[in-house]
CSV table of C-alpha atoms in Angstrom, one decimal:
chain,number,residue,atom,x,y,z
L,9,UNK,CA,79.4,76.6,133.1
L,10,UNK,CA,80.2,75.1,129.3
L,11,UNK,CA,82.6,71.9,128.9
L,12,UNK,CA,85.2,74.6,127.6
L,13,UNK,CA,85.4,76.6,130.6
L,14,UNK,CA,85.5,73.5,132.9
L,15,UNK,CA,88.4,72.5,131.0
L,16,UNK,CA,90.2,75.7,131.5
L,17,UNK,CA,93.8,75.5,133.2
L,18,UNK,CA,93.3,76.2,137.3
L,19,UNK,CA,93.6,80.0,138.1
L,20,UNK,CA,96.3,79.0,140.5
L,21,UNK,CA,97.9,77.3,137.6
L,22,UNK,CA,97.9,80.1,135.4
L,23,UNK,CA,98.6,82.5,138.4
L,24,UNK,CA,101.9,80.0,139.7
L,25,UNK,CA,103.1,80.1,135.6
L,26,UNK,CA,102.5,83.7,135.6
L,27,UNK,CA,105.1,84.5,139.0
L,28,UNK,CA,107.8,82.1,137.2
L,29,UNK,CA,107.9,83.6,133.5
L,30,UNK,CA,106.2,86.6,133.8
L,31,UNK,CA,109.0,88.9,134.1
L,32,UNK,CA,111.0,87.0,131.8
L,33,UNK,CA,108.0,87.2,129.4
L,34,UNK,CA,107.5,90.9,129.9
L,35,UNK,CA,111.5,91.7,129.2
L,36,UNK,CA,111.3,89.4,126.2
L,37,UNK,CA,108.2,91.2,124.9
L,38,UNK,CA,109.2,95.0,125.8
L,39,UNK,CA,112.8,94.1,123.7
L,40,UNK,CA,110.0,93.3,120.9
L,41,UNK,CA,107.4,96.4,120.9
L,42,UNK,CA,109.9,98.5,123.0
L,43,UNK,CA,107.4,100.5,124.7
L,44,UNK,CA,105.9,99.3,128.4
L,45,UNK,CA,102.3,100.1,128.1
L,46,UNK,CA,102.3,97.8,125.0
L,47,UNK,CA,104.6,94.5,126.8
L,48,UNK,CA,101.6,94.9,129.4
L,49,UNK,CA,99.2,95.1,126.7
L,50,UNK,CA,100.8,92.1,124.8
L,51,UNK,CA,101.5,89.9,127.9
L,52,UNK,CA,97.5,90.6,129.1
L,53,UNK,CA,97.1,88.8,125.7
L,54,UNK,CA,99.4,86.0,126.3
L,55,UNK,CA,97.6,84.8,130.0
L,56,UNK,CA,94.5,85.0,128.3
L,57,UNK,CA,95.1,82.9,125.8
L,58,UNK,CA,97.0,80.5,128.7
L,59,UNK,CA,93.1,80.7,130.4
L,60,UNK,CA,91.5,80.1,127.4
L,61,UNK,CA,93.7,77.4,125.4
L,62,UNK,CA,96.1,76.4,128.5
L,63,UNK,CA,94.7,73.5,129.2
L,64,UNK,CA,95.3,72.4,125.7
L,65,UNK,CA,99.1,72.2,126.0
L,66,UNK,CA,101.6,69.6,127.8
L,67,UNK,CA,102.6,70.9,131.4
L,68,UNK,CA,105.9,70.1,130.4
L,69,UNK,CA,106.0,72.7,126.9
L,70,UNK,CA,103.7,75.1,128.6
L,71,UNK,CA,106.9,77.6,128.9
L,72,UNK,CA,107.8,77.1,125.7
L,73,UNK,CA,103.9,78.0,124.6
L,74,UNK,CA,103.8,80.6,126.5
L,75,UNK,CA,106.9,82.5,124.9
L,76,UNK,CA,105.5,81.4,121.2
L,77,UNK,CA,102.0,83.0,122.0
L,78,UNK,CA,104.1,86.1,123.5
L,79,UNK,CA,106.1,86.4,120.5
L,80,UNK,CA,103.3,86.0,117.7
L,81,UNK,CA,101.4,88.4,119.9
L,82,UNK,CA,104.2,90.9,120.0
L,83,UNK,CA,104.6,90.6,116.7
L,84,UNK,CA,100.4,91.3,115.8
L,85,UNK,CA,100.6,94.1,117.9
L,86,UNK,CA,103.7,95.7,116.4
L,87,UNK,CA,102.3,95.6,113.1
L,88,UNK,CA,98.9,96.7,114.4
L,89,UNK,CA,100.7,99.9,115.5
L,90,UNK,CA,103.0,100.0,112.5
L,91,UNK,CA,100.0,100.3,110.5
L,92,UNK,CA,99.2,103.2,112.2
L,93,UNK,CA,102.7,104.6,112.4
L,94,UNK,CA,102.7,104.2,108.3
L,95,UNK,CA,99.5,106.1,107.5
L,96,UNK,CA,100.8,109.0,109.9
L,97,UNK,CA,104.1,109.0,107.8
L,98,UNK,CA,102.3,109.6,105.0
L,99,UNK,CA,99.6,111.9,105.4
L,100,UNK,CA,102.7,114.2,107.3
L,101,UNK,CA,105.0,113.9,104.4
L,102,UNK,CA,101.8,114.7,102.3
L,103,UNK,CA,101.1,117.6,104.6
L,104,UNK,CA,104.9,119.0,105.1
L,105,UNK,CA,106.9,116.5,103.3
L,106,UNK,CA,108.8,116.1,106.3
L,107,UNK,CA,108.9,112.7,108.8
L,108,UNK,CA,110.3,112.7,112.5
L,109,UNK,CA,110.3,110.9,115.6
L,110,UNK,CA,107.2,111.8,117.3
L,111,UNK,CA,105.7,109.5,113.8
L,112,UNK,CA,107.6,106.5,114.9
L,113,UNK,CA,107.0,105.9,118.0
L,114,UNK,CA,108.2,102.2,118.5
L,115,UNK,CA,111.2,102.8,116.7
L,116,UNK,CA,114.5,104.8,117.2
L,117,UNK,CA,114.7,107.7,115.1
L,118,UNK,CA,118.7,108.0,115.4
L,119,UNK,CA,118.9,103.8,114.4
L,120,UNK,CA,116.5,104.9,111.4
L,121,UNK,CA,118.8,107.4,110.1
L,122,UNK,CA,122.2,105.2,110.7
L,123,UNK,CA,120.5,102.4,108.9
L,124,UNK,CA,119.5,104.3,105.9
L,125,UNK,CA,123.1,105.7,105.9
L,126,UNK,CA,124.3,102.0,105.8
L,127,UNK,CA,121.9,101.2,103.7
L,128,UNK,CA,123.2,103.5,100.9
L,129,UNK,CA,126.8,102.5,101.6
L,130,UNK,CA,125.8,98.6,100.9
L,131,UNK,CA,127.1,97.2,97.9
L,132,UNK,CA,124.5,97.4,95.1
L,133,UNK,CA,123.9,93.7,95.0
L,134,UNK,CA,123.2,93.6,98.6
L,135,UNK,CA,120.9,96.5,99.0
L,136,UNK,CA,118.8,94.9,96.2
L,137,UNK,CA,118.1,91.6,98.1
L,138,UNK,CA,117.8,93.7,101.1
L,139,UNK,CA,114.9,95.5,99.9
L,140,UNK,CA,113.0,93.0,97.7
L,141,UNK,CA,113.3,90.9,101.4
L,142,UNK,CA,112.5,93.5,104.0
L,143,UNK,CA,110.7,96.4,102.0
L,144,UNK,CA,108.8,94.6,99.2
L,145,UNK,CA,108.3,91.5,101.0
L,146,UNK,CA,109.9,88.7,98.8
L,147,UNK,CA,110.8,85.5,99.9
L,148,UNK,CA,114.4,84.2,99.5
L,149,UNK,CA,113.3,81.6,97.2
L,150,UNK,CA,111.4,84.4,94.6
L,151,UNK,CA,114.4,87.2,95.0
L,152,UNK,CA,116.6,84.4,94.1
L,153,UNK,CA,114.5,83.4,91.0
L,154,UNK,CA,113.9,87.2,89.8
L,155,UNK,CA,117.5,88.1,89.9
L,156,UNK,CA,118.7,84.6,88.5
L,157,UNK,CA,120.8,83.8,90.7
L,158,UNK,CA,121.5,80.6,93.0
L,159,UNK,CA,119.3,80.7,96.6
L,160,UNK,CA,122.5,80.7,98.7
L,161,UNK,CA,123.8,83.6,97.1
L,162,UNK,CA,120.6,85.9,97.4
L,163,UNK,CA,120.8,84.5,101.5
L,164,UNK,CA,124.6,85.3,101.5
L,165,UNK,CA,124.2,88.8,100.3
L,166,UNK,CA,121.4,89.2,102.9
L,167,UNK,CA,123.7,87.7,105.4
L,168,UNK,CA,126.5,89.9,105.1
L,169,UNK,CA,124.3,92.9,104.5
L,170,UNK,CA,122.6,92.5,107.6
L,171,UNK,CA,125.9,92.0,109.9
L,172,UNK,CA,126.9,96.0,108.4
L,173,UNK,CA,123.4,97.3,109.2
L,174,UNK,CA,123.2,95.4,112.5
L,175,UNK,CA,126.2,96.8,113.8
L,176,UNK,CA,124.8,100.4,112.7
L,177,UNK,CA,121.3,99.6,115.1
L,178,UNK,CA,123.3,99.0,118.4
L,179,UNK,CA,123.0,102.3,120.7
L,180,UNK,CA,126.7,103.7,121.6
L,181,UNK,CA,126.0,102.5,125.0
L,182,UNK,CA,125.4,99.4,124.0
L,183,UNK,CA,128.7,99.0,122.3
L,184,UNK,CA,130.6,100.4,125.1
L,185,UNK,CA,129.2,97.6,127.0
L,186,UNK,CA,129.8,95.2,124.4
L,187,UNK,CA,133.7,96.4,124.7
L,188,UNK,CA,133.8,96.6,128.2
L,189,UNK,CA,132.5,93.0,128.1
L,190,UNK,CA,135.1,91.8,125.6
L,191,UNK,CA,138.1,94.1,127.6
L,192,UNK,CA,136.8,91.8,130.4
L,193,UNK,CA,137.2,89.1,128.9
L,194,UNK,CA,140.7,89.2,127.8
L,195,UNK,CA,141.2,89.8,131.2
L,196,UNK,CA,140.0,87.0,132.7
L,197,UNK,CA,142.4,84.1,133.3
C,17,UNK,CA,121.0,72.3,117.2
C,18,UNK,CA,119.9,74.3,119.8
C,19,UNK,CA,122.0,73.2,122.1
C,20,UNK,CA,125.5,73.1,119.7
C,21,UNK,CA,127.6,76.1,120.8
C,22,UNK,CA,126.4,79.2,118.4
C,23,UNK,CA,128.3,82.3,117.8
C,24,UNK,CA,126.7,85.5,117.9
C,25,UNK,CA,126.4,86.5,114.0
C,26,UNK,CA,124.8,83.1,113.3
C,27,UNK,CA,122.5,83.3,116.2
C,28,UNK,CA,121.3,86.6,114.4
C,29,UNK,CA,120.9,85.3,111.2
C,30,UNK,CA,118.6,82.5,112.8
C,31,UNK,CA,116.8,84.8,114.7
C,32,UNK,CA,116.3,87.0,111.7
C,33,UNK,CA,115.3,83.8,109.7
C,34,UNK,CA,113.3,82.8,112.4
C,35,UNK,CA,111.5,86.3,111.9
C,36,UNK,CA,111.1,86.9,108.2
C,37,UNK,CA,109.7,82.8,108.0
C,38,UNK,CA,112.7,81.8,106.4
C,39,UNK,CA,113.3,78.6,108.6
C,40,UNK,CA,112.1,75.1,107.7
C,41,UNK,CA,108.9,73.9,109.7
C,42,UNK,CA,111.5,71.7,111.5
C,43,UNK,CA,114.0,74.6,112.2
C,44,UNK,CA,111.6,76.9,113.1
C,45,UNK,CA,110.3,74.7,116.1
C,46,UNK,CA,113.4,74.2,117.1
C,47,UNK,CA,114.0,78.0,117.2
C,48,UNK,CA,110.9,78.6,119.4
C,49,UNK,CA,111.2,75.9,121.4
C,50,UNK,CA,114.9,77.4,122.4
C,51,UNK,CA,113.1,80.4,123.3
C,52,UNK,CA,112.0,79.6,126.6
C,53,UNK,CA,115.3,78.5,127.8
C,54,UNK,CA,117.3,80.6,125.7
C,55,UNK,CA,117.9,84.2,126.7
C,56,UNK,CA,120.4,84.9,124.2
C,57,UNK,CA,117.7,83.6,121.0
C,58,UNK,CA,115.3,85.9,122.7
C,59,UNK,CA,117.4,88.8,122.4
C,60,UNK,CA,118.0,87.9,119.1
C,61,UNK,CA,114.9,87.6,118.3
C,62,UNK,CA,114.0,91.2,119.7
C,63,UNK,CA,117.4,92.7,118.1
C,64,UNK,CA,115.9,90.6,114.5
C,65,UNK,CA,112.0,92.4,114.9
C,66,UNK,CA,113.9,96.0,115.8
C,67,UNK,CA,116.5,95.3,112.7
C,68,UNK,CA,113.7,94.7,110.1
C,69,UNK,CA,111.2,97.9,111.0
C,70,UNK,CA,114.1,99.8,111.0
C,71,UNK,CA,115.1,98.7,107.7
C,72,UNK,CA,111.6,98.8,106.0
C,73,UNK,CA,111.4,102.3,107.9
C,74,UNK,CA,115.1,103.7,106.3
C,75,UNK,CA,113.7,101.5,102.6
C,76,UNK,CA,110.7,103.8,103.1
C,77,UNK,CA,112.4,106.8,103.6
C,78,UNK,CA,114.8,106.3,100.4
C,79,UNK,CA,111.5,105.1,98.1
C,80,UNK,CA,109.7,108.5,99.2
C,81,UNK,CA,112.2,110.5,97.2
C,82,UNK,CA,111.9,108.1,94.6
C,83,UNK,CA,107.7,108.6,94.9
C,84,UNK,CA,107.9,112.3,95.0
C,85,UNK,CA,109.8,112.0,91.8
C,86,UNK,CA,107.3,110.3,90.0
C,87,UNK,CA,104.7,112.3,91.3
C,88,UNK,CA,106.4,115.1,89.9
C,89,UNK,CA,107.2,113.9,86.6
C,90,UNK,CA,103.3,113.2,86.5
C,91,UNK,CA,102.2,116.7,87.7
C,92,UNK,CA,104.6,118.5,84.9
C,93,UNK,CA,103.2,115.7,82.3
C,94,UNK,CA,99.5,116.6,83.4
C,95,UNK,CA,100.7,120.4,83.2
C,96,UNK,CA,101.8,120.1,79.2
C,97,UNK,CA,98.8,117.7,78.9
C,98,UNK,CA,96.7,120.8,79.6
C,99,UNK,CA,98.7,123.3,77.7
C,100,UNK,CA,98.3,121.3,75.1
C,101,UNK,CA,94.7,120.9,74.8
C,102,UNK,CA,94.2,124.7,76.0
C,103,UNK,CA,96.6,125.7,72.7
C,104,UNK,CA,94.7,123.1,70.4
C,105,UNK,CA,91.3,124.7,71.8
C,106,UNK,CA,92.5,128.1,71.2
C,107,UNK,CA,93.5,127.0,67.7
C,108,UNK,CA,89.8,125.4,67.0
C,109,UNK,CA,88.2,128.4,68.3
C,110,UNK,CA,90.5,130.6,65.9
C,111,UNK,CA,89.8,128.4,63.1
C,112,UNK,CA,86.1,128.6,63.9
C,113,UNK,CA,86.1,132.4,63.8
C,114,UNK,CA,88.3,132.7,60.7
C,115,UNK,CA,87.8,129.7,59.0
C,116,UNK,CA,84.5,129.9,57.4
C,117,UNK,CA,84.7,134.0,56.6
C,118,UNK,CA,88.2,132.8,54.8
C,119,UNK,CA,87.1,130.1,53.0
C,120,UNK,CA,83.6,132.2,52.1
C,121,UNK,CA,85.3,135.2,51.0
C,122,UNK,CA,87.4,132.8,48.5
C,123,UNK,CA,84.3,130.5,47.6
C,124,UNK,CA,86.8,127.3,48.0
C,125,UNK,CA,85.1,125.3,50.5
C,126,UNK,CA,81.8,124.1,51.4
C,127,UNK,CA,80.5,124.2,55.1
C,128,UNK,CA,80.4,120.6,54.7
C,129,UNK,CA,84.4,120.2,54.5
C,130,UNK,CA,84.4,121.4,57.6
C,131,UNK,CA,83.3,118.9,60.0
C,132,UNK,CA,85.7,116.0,58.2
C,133,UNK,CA,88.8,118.4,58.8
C,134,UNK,CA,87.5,119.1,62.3
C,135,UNK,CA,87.5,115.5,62.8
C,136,UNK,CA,90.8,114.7,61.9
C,137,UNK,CA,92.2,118.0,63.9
C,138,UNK,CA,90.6,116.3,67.0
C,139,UNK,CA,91.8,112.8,66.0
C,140,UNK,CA,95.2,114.1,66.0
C,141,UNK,CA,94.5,116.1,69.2
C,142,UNK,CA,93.3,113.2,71.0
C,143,UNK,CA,97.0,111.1,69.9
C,144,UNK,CA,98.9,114.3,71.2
C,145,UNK,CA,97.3,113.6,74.3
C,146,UNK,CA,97.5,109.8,74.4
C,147,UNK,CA,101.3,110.5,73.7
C,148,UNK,CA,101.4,112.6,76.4
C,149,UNK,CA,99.5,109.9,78.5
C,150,UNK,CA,96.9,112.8,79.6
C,151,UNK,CA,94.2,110.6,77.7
C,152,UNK,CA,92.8,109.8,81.1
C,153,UNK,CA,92.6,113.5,82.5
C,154,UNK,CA,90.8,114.6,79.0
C,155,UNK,CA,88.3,111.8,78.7
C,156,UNK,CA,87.6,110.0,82.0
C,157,UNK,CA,88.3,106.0,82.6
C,158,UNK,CA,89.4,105.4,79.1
C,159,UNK,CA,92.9,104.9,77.7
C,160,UNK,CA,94.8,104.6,74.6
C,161,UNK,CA,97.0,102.8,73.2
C,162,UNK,CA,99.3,102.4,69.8
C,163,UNK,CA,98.4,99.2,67.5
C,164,UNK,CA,101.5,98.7,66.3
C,165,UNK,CA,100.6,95.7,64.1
C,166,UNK,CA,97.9,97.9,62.5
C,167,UNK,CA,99.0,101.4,62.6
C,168,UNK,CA,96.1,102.2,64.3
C,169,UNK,CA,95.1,104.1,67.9
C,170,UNK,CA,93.0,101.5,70.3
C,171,UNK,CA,90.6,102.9,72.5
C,172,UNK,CA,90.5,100.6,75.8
C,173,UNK,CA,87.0,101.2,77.2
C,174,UNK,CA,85.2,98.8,79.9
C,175,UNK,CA,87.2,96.2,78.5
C,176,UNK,CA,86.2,96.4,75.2
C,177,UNK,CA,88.7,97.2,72.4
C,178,UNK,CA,87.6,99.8,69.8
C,179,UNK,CA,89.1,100.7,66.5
C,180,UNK,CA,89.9,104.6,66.3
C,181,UNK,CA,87.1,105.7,64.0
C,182,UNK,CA,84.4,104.0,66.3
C,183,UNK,CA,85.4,106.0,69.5
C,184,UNK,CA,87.2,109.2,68.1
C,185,UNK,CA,84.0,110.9,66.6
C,186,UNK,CA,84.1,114.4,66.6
C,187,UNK,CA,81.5,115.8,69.6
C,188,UNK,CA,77.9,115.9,67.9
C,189,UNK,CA,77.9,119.7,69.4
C,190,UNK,CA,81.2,120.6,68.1
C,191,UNK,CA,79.9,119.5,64.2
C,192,UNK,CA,77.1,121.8,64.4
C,193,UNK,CA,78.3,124.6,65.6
C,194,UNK,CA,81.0,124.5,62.5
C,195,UNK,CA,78.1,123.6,60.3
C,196,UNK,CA,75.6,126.3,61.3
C,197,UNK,CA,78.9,129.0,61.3
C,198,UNK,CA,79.4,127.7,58.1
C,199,UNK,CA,75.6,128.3,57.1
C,200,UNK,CA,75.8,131.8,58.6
C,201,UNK,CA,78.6,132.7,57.1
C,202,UNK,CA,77.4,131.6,53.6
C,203,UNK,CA,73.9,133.5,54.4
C,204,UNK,CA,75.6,136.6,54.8
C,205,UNK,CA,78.0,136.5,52.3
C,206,UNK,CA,75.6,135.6,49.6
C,207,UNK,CA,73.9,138.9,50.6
C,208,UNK,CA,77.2,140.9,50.6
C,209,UNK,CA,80.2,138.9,50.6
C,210,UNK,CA,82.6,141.8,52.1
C,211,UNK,CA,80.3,142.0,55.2
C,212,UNK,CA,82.1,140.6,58.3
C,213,UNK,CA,79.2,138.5,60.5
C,214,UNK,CA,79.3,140.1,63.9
C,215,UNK,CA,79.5,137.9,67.1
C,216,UNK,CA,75.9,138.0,68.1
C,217,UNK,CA,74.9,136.9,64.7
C,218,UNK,CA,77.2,133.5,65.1
């Protein structure tokens, strides 16, 4: 047995930490890659990196590492299948110029379509930072510089672009909820 | 700042900064750190990841239009390209066959005109086509462009730049066959200078 693997947190360590977060992990991760096979996938990930690197953090953070591991894991894995998701997207449209649900499989194809409605109803100013950020990748600081304007503004128009298009991603069940929860509310003394 | 009171909005727009790597090294420590307590961050986070593929997903949809535009506008600009060089072929091939009888039967030029006007008729062809940006279609890798200082067409090739006249020689092949239609022509009309020269004998 190498040093390394002496090292290695205690299996009932890793086994106790896995009963207490686990499920809080895997909702966390399946609200990231919303699809289950994947949060299974993506919190397999995150214990083995716990077995292999556990014994490298504080007992007292381990939680905290844990949900930063799942997260950057979540995140790998998302773009792992969005590259994937984009070269299906294009060789359809190529083939029949036409792009649908069954091509995006990890994202809403209804919350797509809203998006891009709000997207086209955003102010032109907004939309602009809004795609330099999110489509071509730009930082805050460049965006700012190419458009020659001050930093807070390009993060303002961001700001209040993404409160319209947020509101346009929540499901109609989840608003009804969100009412329900704030008709509640008012009631309560 | 974790712990202050947040409402939901900015807890989004942290989340979302958290996301896109837009917090300080300081803030964004802070941010993860909250995530293991805080179930509200984590859902923010999640609703953040969901917000930005959709976006870039609705951005790519609106940029395909845009795409198939272009594409378009380059298939139609490849289509004239190729119009063009058909019509300037057909017009080389007409000069060809008529030029040399026409110019034999009125004893004005020498075959050795020819290949000087040829040149410049596939000078002028080849700036038609730069113009038309089909350079690249016609004559594979290279590129031109306009000297406006100079007045004069570059030729971009490997790196190198190359003044008109170095690159824009007529095709060796193109020269003969004028010359030797031209030498024909003036075989058989010095024998009898109404006699038409048949296809066979060009």
């Amino acid at each position: 047995m190498s040093s390394a693997e002496k090292d290695r947190l205690d299996p009932s360590v890793v086994a106790a930490l896995y009963v207490e977060h686990g499920e809080e992990l895997r909702r966390f991760v399946l609200a990231i890659v919303r699809d289950a096979q994947l949060a299974s996938d993506v919190l397999q990930a995150t214990f083995t990196k716990l077995i292999e690197r556990g014994h490298t953090t504080h007992q007292e953070s381990r939680k905290s590492w844990l949900f930063r591991v799942a997260y950057h894991e979540a995140i790998a894995y998302r773009r792992r299948e969005g590259v994937g998701e984009r070269v299906l997207r294009r060789v359809a449209w190529q083939h029949n110029g036409a792009s649908g649900p069954a091509e995006e499989p990890l994202l809403r194809w209804e919350a797509v379509q809203s998006v891009r409605k709000a997207l086209e109803a955003l102010p032109p100013a907004q939309r602009e930072v809004v795609r330099m950020r999110i489509y071509e990748e730009k930082t805050f600081a460049s965006i700012a510089e190419e458009l020659k304007i001050p930093l807070g503004t390009a993060l303002g128009r961001m700001r209040s672009a993404l409160e319209k298009l947020r509101a346009m991603l929540r499901s109609p069940a989840e608003d009804a909820e969100n009412e329900k929860g704030s008709v509640d509310d008012e009631r309560a003394p | 700042m974790m712990s202050e009171p947040r409402d939901r909005a900015s807890l989004a727009w942290q989340a979302f900064c958290y996301v896109a790597g837009e917090l300080s090294p300081a803030e964004h420590e802070a941010f993860e750190a909250s995530l293991a307590e805080d179930q509200q961050a984590r859902e923010a986070v999640a609703e953040a990841v969901e917000l930005v593929h959709v976006i870039a997903a609705a951005e790519s949809q609106l940029a395909q239009p845009a795409v198939a535009a272009v594409c378009s506008a380059r298939l139609w600009r490849s289509r004239i390209g190729w119009v063009l060089v058909g019509g300037v072929a057909s017009l080389l091939f007409a000069w060809l066959s008529l030029g040399p009888l026409e110019t034999n039967w009125r004893g004005q030029r020498s075959g050795l005109d020819r290949p000087r006007e040829l040149a410049a008729a596939w000078v002028q062809t080849r700036r038609a086509l730069a113009t038309t940006g089909e350079s690249e279609g016609w004559l594979p890798g290279a590129d031109l462009a306009f000297d406006a200082e100079d007045g004069l067409w570059l030729h971009e090739w490997q790196g190198e730049e190359l003044m008109e006249d170095e690159i824009a020689e007529t095709p060796s092949w193109m020269v003969a066959a004028v010359v030797h239609a031209g030498d024909l022509a003036g075989e058989s009309g010095a024998a009898n200078p109404s006699r038409v020269p048949t296809r066979a004998e060009n």
